[in-house]
PDB file of C-alpha atoms in Angstrom:
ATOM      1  CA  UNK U   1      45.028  27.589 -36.143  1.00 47.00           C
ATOM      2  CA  UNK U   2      44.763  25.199 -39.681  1.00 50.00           C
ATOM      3  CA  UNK U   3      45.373  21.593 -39.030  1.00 51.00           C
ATOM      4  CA  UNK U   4      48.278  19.782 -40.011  1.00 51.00           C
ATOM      5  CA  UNK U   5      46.614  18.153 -42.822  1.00 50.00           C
ATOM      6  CA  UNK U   6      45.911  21.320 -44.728  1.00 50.00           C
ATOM      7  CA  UNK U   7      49.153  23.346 -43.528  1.00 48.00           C
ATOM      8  CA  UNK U   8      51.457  23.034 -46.483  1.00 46.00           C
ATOM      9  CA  UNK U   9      49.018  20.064 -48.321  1.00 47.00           C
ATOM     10  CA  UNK U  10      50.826  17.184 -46.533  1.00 46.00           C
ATOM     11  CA  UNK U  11      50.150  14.653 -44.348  1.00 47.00           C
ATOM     12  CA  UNK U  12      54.089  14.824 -42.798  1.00 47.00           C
ATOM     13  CA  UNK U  13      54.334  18.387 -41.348  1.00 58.00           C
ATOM     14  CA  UNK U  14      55.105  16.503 -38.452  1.00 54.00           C
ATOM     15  CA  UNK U  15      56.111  19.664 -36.267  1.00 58.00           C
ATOM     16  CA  UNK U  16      52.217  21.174 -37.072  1.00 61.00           C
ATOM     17  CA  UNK U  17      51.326  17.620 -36.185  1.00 54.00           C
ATOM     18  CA  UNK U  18      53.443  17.660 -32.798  1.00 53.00           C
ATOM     19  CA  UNK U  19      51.866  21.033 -31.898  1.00 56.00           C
ATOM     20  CA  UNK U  20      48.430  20.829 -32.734  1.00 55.00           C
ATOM     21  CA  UNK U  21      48.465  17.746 -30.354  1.00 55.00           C
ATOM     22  CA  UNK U  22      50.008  19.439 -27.771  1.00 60.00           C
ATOM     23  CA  UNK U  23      47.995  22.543 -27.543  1.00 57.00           C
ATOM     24  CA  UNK U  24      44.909  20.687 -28.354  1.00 54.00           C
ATOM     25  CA  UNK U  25      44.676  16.931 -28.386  1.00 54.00           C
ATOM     26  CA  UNK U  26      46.204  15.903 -25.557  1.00 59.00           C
ATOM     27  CA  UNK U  27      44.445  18.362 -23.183  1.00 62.00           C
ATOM     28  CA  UNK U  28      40.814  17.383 -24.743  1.00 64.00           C
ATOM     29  CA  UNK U  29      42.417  13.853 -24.792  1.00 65.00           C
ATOM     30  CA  UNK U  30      42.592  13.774 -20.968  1.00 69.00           C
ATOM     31  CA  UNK U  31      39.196  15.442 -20.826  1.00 72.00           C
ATOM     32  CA  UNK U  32      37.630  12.384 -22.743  1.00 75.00           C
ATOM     33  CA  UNK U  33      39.785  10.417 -20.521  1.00 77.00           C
ATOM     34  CA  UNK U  34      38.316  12.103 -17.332  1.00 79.00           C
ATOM     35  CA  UNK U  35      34.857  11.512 -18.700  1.00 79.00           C
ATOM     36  CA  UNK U  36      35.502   7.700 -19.665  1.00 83.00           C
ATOM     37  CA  UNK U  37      36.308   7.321 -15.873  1.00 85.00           C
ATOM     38  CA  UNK U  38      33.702   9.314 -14.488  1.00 84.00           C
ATOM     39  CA  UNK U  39      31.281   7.184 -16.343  1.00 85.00           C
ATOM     40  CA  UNK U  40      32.505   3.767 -15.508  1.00 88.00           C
ATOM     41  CA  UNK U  41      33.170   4.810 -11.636  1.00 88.00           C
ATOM     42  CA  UNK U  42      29.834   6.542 -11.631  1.00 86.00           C
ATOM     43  CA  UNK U  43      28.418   3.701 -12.976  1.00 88.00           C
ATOM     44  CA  UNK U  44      29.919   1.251 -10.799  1.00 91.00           C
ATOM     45  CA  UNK U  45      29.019   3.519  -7.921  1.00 90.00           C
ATOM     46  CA  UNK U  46      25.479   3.760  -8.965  1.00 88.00           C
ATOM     47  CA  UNK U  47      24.958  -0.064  -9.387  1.00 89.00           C
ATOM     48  CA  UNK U  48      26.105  -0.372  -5.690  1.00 91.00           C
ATOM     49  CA  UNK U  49      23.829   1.655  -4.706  1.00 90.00           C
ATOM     50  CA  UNK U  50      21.252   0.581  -6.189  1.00 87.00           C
ATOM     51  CA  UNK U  51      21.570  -3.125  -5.129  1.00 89.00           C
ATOM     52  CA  UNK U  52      21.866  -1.629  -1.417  1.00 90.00           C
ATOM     53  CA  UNK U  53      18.804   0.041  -1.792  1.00 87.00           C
ATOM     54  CA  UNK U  54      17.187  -3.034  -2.756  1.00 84.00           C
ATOM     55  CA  UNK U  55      18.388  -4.794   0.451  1.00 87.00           C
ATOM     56  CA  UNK U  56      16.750  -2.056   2.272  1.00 86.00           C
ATOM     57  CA  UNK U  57      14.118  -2.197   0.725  1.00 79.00           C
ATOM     58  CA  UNK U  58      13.963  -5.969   1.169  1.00 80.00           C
ATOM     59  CA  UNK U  59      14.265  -6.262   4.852  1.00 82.00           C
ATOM     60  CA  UNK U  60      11.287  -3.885   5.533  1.00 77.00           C
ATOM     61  CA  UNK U  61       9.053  -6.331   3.150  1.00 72.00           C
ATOM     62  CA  UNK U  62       8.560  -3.863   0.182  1.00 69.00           C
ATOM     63  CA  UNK U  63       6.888  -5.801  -2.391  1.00 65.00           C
ATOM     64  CA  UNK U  64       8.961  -6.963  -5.452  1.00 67.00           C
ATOM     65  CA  UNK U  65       7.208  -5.253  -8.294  1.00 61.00           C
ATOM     66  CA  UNK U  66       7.529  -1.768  -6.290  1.00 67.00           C
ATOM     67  CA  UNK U  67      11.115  -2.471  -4.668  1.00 72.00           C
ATOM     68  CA  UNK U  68      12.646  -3.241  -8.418  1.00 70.00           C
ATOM     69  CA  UNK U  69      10.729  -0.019  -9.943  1.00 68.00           C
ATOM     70  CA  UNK U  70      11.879   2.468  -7.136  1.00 75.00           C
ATOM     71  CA  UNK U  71      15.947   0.927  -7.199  1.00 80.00           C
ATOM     72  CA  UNK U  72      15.350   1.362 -11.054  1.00 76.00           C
ATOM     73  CA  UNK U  73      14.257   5.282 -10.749  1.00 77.00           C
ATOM     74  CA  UNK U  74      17.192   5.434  -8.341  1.00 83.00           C
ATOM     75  CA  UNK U  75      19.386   4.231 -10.610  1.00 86.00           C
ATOM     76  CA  UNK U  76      18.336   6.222 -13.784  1.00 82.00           C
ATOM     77  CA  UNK U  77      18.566   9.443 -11.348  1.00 83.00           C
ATOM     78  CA  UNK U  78      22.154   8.465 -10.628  1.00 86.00           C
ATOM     79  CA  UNK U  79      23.245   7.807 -13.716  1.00 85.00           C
ATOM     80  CA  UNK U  80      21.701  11.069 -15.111  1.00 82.00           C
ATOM     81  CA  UNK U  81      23.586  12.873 -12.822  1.00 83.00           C
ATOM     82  CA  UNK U  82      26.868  10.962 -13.856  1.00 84.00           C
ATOM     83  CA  UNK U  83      26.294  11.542 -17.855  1.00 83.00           C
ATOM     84  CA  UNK U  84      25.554  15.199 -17.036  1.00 80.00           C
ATOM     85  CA  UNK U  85      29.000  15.162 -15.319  1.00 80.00           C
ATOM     86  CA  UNK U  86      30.939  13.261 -17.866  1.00 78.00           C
ATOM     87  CA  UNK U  87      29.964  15.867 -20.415  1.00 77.00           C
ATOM     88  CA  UNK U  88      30.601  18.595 -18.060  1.00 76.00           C
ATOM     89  CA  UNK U  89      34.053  17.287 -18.335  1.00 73.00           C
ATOM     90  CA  UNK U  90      34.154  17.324 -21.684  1.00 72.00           C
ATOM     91  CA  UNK U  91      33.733  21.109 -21.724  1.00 68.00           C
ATOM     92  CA  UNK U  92      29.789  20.486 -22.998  1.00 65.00           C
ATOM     93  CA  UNK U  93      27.499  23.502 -21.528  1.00 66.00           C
ATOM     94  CA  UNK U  94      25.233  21.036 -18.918  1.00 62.00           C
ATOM     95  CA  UNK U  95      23.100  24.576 -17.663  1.00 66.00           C
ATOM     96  CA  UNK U  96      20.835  24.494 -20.650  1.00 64.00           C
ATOM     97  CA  UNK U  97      20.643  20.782 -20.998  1.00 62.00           C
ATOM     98  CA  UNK U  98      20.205  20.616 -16.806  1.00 65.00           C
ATOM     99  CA  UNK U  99      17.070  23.225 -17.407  1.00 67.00           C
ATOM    100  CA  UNK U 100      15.635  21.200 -20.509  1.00 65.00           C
ATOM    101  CA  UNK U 101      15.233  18.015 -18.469  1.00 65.00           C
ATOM    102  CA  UNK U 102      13.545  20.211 -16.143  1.00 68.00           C
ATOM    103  CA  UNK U 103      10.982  22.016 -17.920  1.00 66.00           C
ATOM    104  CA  UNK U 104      10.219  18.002 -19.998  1.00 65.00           C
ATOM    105  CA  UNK U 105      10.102  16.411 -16.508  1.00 63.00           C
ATOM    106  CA  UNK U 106       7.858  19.182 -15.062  1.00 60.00           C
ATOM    107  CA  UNK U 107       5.920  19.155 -18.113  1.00 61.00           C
ATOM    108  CA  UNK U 108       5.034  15.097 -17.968  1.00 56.00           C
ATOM    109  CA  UNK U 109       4.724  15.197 -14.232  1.00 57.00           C
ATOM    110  CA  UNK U 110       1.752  18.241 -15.098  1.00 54.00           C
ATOM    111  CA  UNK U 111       0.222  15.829 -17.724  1.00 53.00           C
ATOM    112  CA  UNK U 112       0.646  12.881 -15.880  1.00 51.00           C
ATOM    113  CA  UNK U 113      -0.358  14.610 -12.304  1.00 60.00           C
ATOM    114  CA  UNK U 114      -3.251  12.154 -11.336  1.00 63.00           C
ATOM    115  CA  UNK U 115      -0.852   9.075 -12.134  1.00 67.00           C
ATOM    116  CA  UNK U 116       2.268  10.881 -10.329  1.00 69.00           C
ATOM    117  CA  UNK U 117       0.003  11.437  -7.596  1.00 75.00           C
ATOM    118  CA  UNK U 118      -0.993   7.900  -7.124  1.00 75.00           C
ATOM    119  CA  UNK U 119       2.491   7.013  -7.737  1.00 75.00           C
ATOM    120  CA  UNK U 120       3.653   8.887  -4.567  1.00 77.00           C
ATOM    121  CA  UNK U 121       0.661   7.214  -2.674  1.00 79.00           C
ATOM    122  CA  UNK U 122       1.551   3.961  -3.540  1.00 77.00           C
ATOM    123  CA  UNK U 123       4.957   4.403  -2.005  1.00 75.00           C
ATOM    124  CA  UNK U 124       3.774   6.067   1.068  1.00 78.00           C
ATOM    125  CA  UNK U 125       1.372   2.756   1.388  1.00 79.00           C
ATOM    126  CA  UNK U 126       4.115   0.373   0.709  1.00 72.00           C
ATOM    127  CA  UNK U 127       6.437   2.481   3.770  1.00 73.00           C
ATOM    128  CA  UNK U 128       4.282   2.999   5.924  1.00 76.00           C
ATOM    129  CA  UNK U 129       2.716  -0.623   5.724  1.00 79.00           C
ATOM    130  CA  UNK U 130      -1.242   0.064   7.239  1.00 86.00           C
ATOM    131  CA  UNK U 131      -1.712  -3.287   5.478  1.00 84.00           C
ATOM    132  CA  UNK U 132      -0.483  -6.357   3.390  1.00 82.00           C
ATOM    133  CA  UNK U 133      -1.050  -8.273   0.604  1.00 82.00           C
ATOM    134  CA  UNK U 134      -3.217 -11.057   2.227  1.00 86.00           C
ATOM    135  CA  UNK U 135      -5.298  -8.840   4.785  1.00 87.00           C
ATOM    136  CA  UNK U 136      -8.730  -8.177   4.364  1.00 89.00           C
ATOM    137  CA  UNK U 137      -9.396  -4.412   4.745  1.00 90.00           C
ATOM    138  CA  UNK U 138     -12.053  -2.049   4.152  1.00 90.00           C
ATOM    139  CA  UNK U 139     -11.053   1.380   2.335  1.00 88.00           C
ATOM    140  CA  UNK U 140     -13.791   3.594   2.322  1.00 84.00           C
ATOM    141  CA  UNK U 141     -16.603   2.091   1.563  1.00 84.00           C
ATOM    142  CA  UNK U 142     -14.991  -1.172  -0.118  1.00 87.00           C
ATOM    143  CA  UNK U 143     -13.754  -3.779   1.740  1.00 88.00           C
ATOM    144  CA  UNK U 144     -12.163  -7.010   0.488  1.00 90.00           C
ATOM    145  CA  UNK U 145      -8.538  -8.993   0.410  1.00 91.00           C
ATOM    146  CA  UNK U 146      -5.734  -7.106  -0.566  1.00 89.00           C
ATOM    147  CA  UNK U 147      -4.378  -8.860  -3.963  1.00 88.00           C
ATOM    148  CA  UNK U 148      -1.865  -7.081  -4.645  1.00 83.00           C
ATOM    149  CA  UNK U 149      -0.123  -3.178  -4.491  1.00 80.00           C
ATOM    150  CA  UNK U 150       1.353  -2.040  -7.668  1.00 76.00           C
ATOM    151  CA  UNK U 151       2.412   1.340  -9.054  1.00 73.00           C
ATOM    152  CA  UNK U 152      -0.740   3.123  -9.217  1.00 80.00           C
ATOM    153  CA  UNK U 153      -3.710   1.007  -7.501  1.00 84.00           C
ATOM    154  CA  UNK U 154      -4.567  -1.248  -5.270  1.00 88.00           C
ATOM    155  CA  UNK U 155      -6.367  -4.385  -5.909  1.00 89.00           C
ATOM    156  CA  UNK U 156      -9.057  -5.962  -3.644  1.00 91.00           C
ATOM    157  CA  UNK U 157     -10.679  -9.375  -4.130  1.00 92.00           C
ATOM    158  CA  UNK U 158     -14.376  -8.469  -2.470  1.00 89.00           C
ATOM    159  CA  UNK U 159     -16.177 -11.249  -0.639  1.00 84.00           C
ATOM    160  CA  UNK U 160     -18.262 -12.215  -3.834  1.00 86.00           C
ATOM    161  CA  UNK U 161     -15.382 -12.616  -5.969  1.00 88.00           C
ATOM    162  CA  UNK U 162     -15.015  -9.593  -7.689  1.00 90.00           C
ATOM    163  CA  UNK U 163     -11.753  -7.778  -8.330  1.00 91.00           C
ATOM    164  CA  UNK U 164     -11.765  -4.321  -7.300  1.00 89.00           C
ATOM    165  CA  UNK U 165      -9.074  -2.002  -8.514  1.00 89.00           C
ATOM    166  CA  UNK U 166      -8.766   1.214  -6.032  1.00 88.00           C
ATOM    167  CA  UNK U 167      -5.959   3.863  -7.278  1.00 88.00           C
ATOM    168  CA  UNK U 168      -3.946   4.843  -4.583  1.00 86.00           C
ATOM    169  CA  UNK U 169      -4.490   8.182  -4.635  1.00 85.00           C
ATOM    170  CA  UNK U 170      -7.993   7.539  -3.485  1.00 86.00           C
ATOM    171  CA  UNK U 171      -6.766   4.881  -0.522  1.00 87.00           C
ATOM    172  CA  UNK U 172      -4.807   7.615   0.602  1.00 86.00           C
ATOM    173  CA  UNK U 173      -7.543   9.755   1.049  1.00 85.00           C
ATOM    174  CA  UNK U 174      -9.859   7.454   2.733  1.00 86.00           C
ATOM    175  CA  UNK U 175     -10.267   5.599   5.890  1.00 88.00           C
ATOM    176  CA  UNK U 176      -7.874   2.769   6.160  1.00 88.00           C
ATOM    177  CA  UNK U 177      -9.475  -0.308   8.337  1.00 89.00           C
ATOM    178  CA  UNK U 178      -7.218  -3.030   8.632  1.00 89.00           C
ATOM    179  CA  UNK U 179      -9.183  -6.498   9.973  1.00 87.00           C
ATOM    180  CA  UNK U 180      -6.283  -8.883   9.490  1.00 83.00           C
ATOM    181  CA  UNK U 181      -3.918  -6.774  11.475  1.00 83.00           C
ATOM    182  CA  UNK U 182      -4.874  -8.345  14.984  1.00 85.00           C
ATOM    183  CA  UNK U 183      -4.969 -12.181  15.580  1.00 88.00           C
ATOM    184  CA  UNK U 184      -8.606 -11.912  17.418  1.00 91.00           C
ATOM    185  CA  UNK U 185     -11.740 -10.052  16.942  1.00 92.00           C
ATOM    186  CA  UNK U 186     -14.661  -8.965  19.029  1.00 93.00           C
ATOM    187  CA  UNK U 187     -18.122 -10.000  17.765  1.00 93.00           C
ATOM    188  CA  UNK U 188     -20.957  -7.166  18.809  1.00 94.00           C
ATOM    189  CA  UNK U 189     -24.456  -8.873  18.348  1.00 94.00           C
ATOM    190  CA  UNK U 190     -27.659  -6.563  18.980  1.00 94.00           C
ATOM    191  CA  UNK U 191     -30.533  -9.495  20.096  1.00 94.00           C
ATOM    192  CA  UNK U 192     -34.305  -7.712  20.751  1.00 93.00           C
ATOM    193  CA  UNK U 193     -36.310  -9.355  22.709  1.00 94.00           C
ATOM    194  CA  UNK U 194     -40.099  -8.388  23.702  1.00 91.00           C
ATOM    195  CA  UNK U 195     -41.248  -6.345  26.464  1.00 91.00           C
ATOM    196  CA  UNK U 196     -42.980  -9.342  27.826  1.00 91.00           C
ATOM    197  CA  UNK U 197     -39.944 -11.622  27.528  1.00 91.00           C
ATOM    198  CA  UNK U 198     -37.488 -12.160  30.061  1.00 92.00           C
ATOM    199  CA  UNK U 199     -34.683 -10.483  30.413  1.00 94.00           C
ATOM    200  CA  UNK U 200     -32.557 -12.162  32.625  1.00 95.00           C
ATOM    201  CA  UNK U 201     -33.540 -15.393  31.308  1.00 95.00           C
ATOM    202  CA  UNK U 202     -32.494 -14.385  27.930  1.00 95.00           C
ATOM    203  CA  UNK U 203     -29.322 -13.150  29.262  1.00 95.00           C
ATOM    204  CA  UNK U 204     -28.723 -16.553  30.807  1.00 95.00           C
ATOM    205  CA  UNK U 205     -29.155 -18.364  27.878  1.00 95.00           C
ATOM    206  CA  UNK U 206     -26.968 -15.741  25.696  1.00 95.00           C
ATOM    207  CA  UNK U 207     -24.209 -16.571  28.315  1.00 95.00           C
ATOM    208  CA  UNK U 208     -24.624 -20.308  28.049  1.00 95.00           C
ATOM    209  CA  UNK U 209     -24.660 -20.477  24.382  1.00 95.00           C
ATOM    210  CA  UNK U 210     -21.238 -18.408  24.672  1.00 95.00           C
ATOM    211  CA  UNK U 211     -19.561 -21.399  26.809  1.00 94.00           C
ATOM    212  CA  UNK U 212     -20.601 -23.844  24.796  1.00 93.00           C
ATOM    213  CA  UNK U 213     -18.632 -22.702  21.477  1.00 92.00           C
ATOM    214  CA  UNK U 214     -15.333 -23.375  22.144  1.00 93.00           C
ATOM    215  CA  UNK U 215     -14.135 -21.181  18.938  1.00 94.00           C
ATOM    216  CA  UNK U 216     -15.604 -17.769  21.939  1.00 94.00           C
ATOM    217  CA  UNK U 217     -12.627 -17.027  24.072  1.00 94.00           C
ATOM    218  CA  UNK U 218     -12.929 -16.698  27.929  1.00 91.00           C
ATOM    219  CA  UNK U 219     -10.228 -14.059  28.121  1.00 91.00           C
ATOM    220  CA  UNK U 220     -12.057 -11.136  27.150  1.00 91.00           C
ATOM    221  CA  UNK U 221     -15.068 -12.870  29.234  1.00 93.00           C
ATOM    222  CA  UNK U 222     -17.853 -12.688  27.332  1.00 94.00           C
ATOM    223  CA  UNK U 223     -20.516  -9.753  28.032  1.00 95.00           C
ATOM    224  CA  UNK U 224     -24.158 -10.184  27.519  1.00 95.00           C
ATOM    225  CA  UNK U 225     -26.033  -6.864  29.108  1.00 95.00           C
ATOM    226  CA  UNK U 226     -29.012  -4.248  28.212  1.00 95.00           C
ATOM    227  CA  UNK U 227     -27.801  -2.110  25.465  1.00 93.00           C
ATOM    228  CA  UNK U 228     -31.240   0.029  25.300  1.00 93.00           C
ATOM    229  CA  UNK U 229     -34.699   0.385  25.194  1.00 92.00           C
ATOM    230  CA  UNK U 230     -36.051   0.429  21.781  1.00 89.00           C
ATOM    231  CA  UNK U 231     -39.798   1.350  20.629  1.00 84.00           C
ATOM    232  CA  UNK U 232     -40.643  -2.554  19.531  1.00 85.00           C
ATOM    233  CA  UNK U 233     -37.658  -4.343  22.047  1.00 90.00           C
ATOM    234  CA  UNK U 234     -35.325  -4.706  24.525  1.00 93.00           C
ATOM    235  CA  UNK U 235     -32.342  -4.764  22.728  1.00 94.00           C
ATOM    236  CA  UNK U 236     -29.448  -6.911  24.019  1.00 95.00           C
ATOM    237  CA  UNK U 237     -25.922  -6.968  23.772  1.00 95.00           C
ATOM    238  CA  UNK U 238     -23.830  -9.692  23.013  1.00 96.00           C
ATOM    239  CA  UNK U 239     -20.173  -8.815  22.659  1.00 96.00           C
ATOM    240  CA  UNK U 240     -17.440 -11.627  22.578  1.00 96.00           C
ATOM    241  CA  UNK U 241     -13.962 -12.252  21.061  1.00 95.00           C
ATOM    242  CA  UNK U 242     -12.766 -14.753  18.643  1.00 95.00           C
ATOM    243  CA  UNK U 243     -10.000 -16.219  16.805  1.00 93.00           C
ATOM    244  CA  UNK U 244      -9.632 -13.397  13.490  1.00 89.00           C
ATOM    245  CA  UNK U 245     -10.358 -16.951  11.700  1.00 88.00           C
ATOM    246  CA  UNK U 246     -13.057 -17.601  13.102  1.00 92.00           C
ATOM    247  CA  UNK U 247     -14.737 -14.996  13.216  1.00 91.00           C
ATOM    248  CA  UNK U 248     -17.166 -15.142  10.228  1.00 90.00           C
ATOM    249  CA  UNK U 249     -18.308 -18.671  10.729  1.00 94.00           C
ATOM    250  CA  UNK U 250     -18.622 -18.203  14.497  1.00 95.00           C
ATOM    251  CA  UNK U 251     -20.915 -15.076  13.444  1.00 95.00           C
ATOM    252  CA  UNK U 252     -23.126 -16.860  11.285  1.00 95.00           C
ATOM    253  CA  UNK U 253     -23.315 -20.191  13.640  1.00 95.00           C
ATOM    254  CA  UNK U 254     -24.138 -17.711  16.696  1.00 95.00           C
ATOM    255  CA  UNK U 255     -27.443 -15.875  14.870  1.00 94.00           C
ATOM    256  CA  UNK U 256     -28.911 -19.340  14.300  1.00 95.00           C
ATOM    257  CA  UNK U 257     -27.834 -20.778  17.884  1.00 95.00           C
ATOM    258  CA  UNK U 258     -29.594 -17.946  19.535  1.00 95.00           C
ATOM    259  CA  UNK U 259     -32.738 -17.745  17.212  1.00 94.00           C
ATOM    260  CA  UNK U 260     -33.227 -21.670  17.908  1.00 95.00           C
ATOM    261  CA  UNK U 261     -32.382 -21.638  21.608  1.00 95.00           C
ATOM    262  CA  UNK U 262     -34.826 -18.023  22.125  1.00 94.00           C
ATOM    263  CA  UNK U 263     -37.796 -20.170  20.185  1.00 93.00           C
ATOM    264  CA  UNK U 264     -37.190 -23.051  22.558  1.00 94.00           C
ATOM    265  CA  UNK U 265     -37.268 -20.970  25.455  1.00 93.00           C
ATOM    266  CA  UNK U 266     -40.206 -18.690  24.472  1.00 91.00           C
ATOM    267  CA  UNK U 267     -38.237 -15.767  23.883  1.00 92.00           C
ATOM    268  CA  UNK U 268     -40.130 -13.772  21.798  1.00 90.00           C
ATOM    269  CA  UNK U 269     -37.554 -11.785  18.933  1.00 86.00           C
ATOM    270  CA  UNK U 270     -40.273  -8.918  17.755  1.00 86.00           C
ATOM    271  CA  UNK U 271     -40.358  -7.005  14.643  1.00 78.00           C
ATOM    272  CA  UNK U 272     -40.915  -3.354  14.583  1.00 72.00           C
ATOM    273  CA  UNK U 273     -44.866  -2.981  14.791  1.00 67.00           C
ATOM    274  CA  UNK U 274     -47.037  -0.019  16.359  1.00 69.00           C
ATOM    275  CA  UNK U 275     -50.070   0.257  17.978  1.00 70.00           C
ATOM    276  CA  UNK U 276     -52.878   2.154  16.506  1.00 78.00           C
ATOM    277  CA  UNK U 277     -55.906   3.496  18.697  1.00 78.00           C
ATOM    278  CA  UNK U 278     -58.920   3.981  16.943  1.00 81.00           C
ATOM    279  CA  UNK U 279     -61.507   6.168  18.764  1.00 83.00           C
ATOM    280  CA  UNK U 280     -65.205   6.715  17.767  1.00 74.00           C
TER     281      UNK U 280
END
């Protein structure tokens, strides 16, 4: 059916005018209409959502960077799904444009697979929480303070300063050891002594040097006992529990204690040596 404005050249066929909005403006009218409010509630709706998503996210201590980037993909999702909708309603074929956002969204996630797979990695860390910005962990064969979580890596500050950028990806995949996750420690020290020293002497003073530092806790008691028999020494155990804080510097101050008090005592500390037999 010809519009009204070229039926009969004029702009005042009012009856054409009357029917062509009737059989075809007002019903797409209302259809526009539909959309409009499909939009706005969907809109509305998704910006709830989001912002309650955040709260969740929020009281199980998701870091900021990673809880405002995963309410964001929420909220893009959502509001895809409410455009798609809206022109739905507008009588717009969605199927093909549903299966184009597909095959571009499969394509970048094939491009960007490595970075996706991080991605996912990152999330699962920041969920499952094995450790914290703050805690010093060791991932593999790194260790060092955790910095900071973002997207794709994770970033340790090692104990000389450096900054270490691991992608997540490959934190997933490797042995997670958190240090900072308990509030004490337990210190194993391996003291030889010589075959000709004596043992329960050296015990003794192992034992004494543990009571005296008030930074070694008495509950775990300290345990001082023979660990093995080595080719050059008797090898000694010394295993006691500390503060997590203090555990470094009471490391440290307890090789020096022990190699002072053993050369006061005549405790001999060997190095590995061998005997060689010479025969005419």
């Amino acid at each position: 059916m010809s519009s009204p404005i070229t039926q009969a050249g004029s702009f005042l066929d009012w009856q054409s005018w009357h029917h062509y909005l009737t059989q075809y403006g007002l019903p797409y009218g209302l259809r526009v209409v539909y959309a409009v409010a499909i939009l706005i509630i969907g809109w509305w709706a998704a910006k709830i959502i989001r912002r309650v998503f955040r709260r969740v996210l929020q009281k199980r201590h998701v870091e900021d960077t990673i809880r405002l980037f995963l309410s964001d993909i929420l909220y893009i999702l959502l509001m895809t799904f409410v455009f798609i909708a809206a022109l739905s309603k507008i009588g717009v074929q969605t199927a093909s444009l549903i299966a184009a956002v597909g095959a571009v969204g499969f394509a970048v996630a094939l491009s960007l697979r490595n970075s996706v797979s991080n991605f996912a990695s990152g999330v699962l860390l920041v969920m499952n929480h094995p450790f914290a910005v703050g805690d010093f962990v060791e991932l593999g064969s790194t260790s060092g303070t955790v910095e900071k979580i973002t997207l794709l890596f994770t970033i340790l500050k090692t104990s000389d300063n450096q900054t270490i950028a691991m992608p997540n990806g490959q934190v997933m995949n490797n042995k997670i050891t958190n240090y900072s996750d308990r509030d004490t420690r337990r210190m194993n020290l391996v003291v030889g002594i010589g075959y000709e020293s004596d043992i329960k002497l050296a015990k003794s003073l192992l034992l004494d040097i543990a009571k005296a530092d008030n930074r070694i806790l008495t509950e775990p008691a300290p345990l001082v006992a023979v660990k093995e028999l080595a080719d050059s020494s008797v090898n000694l155990l010394f295993r006691v529990w500390t503060q997590r804080a203090d555990y470094w510097q009471t490391l440290y101050d307890c090789n020096e204690t022990i190699k002072l008090t053993f050369d006061q005592h005549g405790i001999n500390i060997p190095f590995p040596q061998q005997d060689i037999h010479l025969y005419q």
